[in-house]
mmCIF file of C-alpha atoms in Angstrom:
data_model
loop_
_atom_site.group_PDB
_atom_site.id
_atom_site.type_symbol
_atom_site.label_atom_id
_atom_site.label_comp_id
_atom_site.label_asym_id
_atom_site.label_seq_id
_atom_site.Cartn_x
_atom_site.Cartn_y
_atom_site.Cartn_z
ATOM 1 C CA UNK A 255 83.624 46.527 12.093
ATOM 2 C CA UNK A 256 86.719 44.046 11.829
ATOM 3 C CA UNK A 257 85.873 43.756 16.146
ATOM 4 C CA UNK A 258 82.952 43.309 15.850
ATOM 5 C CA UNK A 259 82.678 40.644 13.522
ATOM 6 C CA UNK A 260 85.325 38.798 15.466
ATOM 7 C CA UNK A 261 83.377 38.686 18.122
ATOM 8 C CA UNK A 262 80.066 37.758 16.619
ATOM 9 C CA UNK A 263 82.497 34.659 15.327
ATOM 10 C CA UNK A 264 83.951 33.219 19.137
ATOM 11 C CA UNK A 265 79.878 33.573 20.163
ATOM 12 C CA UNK A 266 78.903 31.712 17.201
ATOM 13 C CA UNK A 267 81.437 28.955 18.327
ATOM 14 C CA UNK A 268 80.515 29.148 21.722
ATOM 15 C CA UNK A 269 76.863 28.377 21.093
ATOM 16 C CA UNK A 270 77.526 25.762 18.966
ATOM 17 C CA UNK A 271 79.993 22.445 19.034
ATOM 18 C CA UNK A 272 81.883 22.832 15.437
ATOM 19 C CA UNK A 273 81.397 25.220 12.511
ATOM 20 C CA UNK A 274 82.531 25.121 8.945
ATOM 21 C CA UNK A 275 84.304 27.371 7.402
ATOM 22 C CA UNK A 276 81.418 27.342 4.776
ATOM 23 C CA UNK A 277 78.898 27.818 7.359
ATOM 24 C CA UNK A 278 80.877 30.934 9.022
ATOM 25 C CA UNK A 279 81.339 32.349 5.947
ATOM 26 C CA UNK A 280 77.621 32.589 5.582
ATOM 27 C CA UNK A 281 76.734 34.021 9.167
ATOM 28 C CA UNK A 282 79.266 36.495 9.156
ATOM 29 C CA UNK A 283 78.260 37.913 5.520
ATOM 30 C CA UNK A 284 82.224 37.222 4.726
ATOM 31 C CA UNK A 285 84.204 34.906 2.116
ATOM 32 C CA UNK A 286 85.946 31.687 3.385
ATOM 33 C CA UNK A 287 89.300 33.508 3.040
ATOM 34 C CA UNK A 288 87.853 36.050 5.195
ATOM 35 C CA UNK A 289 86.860 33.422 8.149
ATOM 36 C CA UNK A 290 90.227 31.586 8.428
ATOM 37 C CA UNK A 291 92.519 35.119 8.519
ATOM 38 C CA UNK A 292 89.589 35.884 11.417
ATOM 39 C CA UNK A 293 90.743 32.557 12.829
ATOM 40 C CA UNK A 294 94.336 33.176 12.885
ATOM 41 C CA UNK A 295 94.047 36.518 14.106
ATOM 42 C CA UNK A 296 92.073 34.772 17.171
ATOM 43 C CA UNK A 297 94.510 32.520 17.507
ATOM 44 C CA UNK A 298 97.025 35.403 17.943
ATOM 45 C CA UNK A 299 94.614 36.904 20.437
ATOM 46 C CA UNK A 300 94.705 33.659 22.621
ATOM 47 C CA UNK A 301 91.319 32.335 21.664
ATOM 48 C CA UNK A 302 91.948 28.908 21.681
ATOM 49 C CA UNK A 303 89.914 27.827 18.124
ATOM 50 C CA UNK A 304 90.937 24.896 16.674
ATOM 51 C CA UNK A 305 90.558 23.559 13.220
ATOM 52 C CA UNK A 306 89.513 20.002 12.257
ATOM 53 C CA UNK A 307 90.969 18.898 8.989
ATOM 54 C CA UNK A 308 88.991 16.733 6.637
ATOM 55 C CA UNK A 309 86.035 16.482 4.754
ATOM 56 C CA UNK A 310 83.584 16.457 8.232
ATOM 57 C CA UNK A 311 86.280 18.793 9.636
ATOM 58 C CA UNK A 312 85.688 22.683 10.834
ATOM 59 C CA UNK A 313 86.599 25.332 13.580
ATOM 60 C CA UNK A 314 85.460 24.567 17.550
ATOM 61 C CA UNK A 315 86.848 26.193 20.505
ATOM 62 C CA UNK A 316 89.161 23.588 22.597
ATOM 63 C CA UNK A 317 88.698 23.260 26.269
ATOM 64 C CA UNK A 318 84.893 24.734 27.281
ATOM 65 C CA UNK A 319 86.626 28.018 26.522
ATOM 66 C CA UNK A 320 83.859 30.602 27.305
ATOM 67 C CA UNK A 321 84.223 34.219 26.217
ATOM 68 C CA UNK A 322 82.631 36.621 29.087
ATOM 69 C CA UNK A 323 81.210 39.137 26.018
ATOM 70 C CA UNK A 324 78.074 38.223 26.851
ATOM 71 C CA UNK A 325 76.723 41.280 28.855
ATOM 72 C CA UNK A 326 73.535 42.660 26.412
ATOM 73 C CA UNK A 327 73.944 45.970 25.774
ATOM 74 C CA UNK A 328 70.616 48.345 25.817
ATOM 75 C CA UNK A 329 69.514 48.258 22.320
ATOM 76 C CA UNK A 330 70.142 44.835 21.840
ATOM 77 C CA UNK A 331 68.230 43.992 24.952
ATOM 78 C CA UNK A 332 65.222 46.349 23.809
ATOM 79 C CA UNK A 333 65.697 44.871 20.427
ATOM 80 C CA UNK A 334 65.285 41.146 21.809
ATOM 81 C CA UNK A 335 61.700 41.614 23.082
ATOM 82 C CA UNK A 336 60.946 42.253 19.310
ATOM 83 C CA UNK A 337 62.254 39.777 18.177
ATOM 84 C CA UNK A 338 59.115 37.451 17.838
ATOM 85 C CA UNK A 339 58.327 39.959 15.109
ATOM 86 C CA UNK A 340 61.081 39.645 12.719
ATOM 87 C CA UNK A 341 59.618 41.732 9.598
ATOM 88 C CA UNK A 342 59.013 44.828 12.500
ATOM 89 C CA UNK A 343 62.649 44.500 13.160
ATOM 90 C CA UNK A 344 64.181 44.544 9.857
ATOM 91 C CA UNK A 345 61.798 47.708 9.062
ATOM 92 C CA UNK A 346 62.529 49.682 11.952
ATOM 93 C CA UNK A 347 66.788 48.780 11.307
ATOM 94 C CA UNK A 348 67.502 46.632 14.163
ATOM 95 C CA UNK A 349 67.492 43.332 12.887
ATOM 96 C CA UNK A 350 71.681 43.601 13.273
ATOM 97 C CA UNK A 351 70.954 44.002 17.041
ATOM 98 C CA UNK A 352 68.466 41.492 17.220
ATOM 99 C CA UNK A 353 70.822 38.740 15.804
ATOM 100 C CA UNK A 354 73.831 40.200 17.965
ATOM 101 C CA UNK A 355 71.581 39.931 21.404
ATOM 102 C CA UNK A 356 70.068 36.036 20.801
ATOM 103 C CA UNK A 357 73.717 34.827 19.795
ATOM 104 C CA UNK A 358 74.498 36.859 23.026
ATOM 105 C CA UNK A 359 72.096 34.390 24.964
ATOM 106 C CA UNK A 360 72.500 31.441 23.315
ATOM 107 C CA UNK A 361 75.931 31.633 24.256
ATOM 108 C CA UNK A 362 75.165 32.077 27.864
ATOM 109 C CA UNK A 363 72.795 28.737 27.999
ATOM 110 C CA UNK A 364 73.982 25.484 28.888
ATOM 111 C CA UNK A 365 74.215 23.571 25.914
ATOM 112 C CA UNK A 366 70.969 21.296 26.565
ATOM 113 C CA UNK A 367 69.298 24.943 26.431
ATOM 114 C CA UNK A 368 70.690 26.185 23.242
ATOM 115 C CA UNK A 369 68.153 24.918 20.878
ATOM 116 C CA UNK A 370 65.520 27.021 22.955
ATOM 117 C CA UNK A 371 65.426 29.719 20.603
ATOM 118 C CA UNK A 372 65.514 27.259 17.521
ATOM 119 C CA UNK A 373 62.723 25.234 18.877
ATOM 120 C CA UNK A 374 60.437 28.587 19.952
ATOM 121 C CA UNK A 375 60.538 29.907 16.374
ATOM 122 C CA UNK A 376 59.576 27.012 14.982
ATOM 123 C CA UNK A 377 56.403 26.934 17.080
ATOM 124 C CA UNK A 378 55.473 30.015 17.561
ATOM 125 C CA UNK A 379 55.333 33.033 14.378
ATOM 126 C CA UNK A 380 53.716 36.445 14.234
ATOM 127 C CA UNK A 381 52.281 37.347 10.266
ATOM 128 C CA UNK A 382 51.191 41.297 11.206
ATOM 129 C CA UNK A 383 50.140 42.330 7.909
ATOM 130 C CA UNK A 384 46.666 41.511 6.784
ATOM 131 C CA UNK A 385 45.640 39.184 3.695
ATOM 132 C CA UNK A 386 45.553 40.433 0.585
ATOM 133 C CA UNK A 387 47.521 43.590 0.835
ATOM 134 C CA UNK A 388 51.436 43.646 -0.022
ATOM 135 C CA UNK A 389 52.886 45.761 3.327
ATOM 136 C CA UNK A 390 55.368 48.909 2.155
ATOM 137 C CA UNK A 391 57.871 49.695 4.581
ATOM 138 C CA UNK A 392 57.338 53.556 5.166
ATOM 139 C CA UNK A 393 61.387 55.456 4.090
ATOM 140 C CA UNK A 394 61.307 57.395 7.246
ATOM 141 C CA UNK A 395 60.724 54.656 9.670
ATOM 142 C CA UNK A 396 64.104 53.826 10.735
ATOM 143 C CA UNK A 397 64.974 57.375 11.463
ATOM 144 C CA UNK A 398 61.982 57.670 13.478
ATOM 145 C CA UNK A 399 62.589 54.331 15.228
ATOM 146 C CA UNK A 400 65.977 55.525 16.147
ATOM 147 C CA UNK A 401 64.137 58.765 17.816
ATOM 148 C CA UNK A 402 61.626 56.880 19.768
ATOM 149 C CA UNK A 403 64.431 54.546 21.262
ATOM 150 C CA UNK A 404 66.608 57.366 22.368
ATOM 151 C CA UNK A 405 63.838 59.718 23.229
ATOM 152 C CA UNK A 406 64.733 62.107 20.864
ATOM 153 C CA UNK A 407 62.759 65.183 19.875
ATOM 154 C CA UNK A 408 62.034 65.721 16.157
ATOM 155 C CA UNK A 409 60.996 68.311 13.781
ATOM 156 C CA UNK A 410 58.397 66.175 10.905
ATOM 157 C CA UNK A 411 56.453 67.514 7.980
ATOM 158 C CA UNK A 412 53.061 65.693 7.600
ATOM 159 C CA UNK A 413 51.016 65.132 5.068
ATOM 160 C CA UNK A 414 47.148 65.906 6.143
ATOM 161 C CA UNK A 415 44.767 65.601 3.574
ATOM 162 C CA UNK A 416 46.362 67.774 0.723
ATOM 163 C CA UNK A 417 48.156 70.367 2.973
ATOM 164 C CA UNK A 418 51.543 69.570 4.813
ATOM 165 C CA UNK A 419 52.092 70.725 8.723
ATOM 166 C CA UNK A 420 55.028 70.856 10.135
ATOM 167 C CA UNK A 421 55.082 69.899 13.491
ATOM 168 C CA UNK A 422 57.850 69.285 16.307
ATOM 169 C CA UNK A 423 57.229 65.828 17.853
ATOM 170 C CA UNK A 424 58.070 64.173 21.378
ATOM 171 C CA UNK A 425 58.125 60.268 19.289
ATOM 172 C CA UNK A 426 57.318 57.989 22.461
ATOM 173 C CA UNK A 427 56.201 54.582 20.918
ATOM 174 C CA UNK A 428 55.730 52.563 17.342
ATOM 175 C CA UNK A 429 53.003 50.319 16.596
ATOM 176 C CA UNK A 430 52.477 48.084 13.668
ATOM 177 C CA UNK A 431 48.628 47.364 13.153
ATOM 178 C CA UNK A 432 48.075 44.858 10.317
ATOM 179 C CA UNK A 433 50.817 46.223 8.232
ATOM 180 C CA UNK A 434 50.487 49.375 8.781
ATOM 181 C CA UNK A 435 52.892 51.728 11.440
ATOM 182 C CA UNK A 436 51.720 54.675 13.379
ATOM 183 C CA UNK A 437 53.613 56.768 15.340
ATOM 184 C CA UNK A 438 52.263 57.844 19.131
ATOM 185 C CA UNK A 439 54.063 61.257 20.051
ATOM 186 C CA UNK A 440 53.079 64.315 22.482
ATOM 187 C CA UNK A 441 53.005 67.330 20.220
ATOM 188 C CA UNK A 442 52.398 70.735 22.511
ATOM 189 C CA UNK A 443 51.748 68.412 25.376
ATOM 190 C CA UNK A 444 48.954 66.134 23.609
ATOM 191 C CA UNK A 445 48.987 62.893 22.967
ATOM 192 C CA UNK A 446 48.256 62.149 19.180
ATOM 193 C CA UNK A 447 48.663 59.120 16.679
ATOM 194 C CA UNK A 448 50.646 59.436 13.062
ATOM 195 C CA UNK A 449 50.416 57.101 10.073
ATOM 196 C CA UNK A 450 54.047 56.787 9.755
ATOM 197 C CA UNK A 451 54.256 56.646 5.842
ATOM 198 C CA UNK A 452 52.309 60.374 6.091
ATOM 199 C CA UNK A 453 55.612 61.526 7.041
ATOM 200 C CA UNK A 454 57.479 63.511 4.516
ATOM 201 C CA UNK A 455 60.255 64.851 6.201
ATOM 202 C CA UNK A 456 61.945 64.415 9.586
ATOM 203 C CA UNK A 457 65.003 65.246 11.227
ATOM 204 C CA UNK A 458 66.647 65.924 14.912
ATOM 205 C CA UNK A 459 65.339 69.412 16.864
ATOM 206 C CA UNK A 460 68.257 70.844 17.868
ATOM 207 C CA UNK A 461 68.787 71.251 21.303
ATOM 208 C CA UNK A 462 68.127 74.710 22.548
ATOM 209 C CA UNK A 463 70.381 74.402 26.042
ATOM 210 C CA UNK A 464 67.068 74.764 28.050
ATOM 211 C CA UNK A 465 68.225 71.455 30.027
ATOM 212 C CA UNK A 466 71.662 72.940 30.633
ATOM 213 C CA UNK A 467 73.407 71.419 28.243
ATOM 214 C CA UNK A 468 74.889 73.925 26.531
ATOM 215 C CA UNK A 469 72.586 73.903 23.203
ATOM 216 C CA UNK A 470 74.330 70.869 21.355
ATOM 217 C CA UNK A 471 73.098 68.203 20.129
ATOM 218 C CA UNK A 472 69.890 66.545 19.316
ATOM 219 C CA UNK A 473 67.161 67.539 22.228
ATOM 220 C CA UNK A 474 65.809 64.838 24.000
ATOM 221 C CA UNK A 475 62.701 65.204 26.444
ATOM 222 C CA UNK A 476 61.946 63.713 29.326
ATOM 223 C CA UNK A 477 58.933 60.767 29.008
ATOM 224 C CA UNK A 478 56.190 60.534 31.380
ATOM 225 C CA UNK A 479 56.476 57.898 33.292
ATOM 226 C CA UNK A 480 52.286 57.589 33.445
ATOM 227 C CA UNK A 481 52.473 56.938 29.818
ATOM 228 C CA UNK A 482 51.236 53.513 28.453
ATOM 229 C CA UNK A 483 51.720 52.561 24.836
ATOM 230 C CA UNK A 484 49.558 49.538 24.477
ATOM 231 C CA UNK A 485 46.795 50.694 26.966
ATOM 232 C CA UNK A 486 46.925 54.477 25.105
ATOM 233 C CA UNK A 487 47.081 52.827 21.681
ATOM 234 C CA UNK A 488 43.225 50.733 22.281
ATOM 235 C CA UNK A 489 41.952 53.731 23.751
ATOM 236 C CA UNK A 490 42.878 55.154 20.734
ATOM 237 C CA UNK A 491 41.346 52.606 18.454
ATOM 238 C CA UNK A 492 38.871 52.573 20.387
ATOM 239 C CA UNK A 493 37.812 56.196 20.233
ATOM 240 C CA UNK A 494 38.321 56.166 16.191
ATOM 241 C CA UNK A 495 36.159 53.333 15.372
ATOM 242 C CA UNK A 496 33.270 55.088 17.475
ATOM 243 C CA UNK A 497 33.967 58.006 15.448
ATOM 244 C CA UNK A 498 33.166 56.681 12.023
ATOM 245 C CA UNK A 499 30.419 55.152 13.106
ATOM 246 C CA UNK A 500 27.856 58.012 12.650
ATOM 247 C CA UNK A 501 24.735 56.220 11.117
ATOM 248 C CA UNK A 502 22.492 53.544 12.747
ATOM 249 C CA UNK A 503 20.705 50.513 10.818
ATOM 250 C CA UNK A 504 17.724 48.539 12.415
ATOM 251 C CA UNK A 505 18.544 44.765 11.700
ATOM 252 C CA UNK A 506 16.251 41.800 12.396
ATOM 253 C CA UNK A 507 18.658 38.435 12.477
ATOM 254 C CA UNK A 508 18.598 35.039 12.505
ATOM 255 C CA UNK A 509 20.266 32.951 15.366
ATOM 256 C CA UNK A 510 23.022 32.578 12.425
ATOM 257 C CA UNK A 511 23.183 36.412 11.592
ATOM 258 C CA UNK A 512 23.662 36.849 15.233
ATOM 259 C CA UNK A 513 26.788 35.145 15.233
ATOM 260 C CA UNK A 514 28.053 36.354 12.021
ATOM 261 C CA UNK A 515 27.250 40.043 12.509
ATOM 262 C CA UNK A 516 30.489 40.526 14.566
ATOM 263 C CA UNK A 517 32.738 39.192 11.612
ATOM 264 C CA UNK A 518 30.894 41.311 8.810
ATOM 265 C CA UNK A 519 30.738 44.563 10.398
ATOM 266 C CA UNK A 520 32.851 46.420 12.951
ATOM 267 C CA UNK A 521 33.074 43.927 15.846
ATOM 268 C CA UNK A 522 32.955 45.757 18.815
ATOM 269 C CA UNK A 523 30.183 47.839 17.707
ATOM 270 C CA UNK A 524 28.429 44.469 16.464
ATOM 271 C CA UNK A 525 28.496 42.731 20.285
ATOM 272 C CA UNK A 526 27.733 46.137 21.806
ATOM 273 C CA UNK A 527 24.630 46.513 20.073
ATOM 274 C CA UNK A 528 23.532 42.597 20.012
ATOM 275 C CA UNK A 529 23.981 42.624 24.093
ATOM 276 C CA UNK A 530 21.813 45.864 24.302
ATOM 277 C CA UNK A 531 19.106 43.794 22.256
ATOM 278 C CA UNK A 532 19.650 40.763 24.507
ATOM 279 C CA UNK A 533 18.611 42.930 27.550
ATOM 280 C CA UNK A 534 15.797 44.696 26.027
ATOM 281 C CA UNK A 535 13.790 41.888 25.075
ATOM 282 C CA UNK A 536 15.593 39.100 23.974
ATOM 283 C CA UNK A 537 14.934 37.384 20.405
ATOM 284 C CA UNK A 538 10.921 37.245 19.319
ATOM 285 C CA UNK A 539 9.121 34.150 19.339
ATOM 286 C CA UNK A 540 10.698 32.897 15.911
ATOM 287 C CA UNK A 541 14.047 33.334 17.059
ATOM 288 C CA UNK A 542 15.179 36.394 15.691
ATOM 289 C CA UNK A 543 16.714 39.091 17.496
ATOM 290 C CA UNK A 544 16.334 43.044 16.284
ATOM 291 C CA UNK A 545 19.035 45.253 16.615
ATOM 292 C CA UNK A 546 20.497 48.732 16.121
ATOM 293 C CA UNK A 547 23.691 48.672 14.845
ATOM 294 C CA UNK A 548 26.027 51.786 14.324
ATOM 295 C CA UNK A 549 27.313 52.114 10.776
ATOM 296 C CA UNK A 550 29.971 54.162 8.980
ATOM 297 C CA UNK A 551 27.418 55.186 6.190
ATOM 298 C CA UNK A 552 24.556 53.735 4.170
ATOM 299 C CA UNK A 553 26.941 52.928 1.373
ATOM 300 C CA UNK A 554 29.720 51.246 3.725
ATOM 301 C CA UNK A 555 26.773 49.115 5.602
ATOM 302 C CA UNK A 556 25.160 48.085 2.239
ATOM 303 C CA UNK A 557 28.625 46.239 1.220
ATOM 304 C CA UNK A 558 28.881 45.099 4.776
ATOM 305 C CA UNK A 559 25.425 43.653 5.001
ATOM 306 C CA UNK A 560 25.539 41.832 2.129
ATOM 307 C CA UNK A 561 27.621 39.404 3.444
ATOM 308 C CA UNK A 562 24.713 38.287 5.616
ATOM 309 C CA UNK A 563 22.747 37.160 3.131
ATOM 310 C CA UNK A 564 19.530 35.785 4.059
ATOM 311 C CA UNK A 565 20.861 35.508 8.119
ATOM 312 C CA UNK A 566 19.886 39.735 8.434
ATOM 313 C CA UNK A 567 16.927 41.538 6.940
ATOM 314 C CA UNK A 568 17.258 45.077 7.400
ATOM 315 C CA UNK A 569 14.372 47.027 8.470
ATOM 316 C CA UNK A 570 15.479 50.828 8.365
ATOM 317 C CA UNK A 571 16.288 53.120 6.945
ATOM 318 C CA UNK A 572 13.954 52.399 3.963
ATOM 319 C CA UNK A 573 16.994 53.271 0.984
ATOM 320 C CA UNK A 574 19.056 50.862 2.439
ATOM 321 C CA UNK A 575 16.534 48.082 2.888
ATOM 322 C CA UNK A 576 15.769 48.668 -0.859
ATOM 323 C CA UNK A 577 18.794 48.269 -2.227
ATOM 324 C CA UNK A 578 19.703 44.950 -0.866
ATOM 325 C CA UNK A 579 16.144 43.969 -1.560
ATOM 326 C CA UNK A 580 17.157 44.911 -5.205
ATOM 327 C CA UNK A 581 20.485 43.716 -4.818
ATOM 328 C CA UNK A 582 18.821 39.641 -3.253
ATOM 329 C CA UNK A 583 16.501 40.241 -6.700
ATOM 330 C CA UNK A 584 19.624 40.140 -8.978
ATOM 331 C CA UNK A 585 20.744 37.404 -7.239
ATOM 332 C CA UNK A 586 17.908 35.332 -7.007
ATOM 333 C CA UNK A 587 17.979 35.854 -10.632
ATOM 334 C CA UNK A 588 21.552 34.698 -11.664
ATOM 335 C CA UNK A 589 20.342 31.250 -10.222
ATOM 336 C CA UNK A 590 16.801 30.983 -11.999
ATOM 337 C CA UNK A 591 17.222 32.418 -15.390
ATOM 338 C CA UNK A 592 18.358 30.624 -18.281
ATOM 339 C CA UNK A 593 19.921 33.058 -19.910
ATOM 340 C CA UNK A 594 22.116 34.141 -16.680
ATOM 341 C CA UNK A 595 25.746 33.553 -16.731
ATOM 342 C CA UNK A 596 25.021 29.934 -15.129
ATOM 343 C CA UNK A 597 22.115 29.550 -17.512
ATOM 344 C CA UNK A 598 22.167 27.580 -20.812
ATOM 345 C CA UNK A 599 24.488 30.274 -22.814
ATOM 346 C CA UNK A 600 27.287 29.330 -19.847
ATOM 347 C CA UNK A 601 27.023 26.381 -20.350
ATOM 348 C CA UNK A 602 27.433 26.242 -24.123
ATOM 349 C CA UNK A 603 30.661 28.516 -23.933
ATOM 350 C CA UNK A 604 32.292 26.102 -21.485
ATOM 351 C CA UNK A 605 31.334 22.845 -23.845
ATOM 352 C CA UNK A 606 33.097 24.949 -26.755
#
């Protein structure tokens, strides 16, 4: 720990001109005391810092002394392509390797190229989660982080519905989709995907010595090199949003319903089924274009369509086309009667 933190100290000089004790303190998670018996003991080591007296004074390293601990080990180099997702890599427990590998590289740059990574995070940030929803981070996460870096088999209970399965898992990627994770692991040589906070349990499969290893140990398996994450993952997605969509809604729209459509209902389904009216026809001779769009359900499609307003009359199934009929009614009438809550009676609680 002591090592390490010694280290993490000569790379923090290295990347930059002159530290205070203050400021070292703070990096290294220490006290002041702490940073200047670290100092002295690099001293003792032959790590030529030196310490500036005085109220602009602090700790440099004398002579473009360059320590060659610079080499990235493996997790900090995986951990390092993350880390343009900061929140990810605090969840998944590797934010300590993250920090370890860019101090790593900043120490390596000349100095005009050490305020690269300053200047890229200050231009550039990732917000996964969605609005309006405060993201949990699932418990078991880091554990199962740990298994899909080291390619380690696990045995997981999962909650499925209202029954738990227990399953033994191959974990071979994570992926974090608007604040939520899910897990994409080979179970009995399928693929599959896992909401990660489903997970109730999980722990290492012991290694049965099939590999010759003697039977200690975690197992590990072997991945297939074929295997994709990101192009597996929107096949995936893919595949489940044509799955809920089981119901089909007949929609005359406006040129401005056209171009909403997409942003009200399930976009891909949305372009899919305005391009299919394109080529059939084309819009009538008042501009609007008639559609068939695939919907999760009657209920889901009424809050969807709403949105549209007067942009997208719907012209089957007959139910739905009622409802938002009655729905536009109730509407209409907020606006024209007086006794509405933006009618007179409003109005007089406001003046009180």
């Amino acid at each position: 720990m002591r090592a390490a933190r010694l280290i993490k100290m000569v790379l923090l000089l290295q990347a930059r001109p002159s530290m205070t004790g203050a400021e070292l303190a703070r990096e290294l998670e220490v006290s002041e005391r702490t940073v200047v018996r670290d100092v002295l003991s690099l001293s003792e080591a032959g790590v030529p810092v030196y310490a500036d007296r005085g109220r602009a004074g602090g700790y440099r390293l004398i002579g473009g002394y360059r320590t060659r601990l610079t080499g990235l080990g493996r997790s900090e180099a995986e951990a390092l392509f993350l880390s343009g997702v900061p929140s990810a890599l605090r969840e998944m427990g590797l934010a300590d390797a993250a920090s370890a590998a860019r101090l790593k590289v900043s120490a390596a740059l000349l100095p005009e190229l050490r305020d690269a990574a300053t200047g890229a995070a200050q231009r550039f940030h990732l917000d996964a989660p969605a609005w309006y929803q405060e993201p949990e981070t699932p418990a078991l996460l880091p554990v199962i982080a740990d298994a899909v870096w080291d390619d380690r088999r696990v045995r997981a209970r999962y909650l499925r519905r209202d029954t738990t399965v227990e399953r033994e898992l191959e974990p071979y990627g994570l992926v974090l989709k608007a604040g939520v994770w899910y897990l994409a692991a080979r179970s009995q040589g399928d693929f599959r995907v896992y909401r990660v906070d489903r997970f109730t349990a999980v722990e290492p499969a012991g290694d049965d010595g099939g590999d010759g290893s003697g039977g200690s140990g975690a197992a590990r398996f072997t991945r297939d090199a074929s295997f994709d994450l990101p192009a597996f993952w929107a096949e995936r997605a893919a595949q489940f949003a044509r799955s809920i969509l089981r119901e089909e809604v007949v929609l005359r729209l406006s040129a401005r319903g056209v171009r909403q459509l997409p942003y009200v209902t399930e976009r891909a389904a949305a372009r899919e089924a305005i391009d299919t009216a394109r080529a059939a026809g084309g819009p009538d001779p008042q501009g609007r274009l008639t559609v068939t769009l695939p919907v999760e359900s009657d209920e889901v499609a009424y809050a969807q369509l709403l949105a549209l307003g007067p942009e997208g009359e719907v012209l089957a199934p007959s139910g739905l086309r009622e409802r938002l009929a009655a729905a536009a009614r109730r509407t209409a009438a907020l606006y024209t009667e007086p006794g509405g809550p933006g009618g007179a009676e409003s109005g007089g609680q406001r003046a009180g």
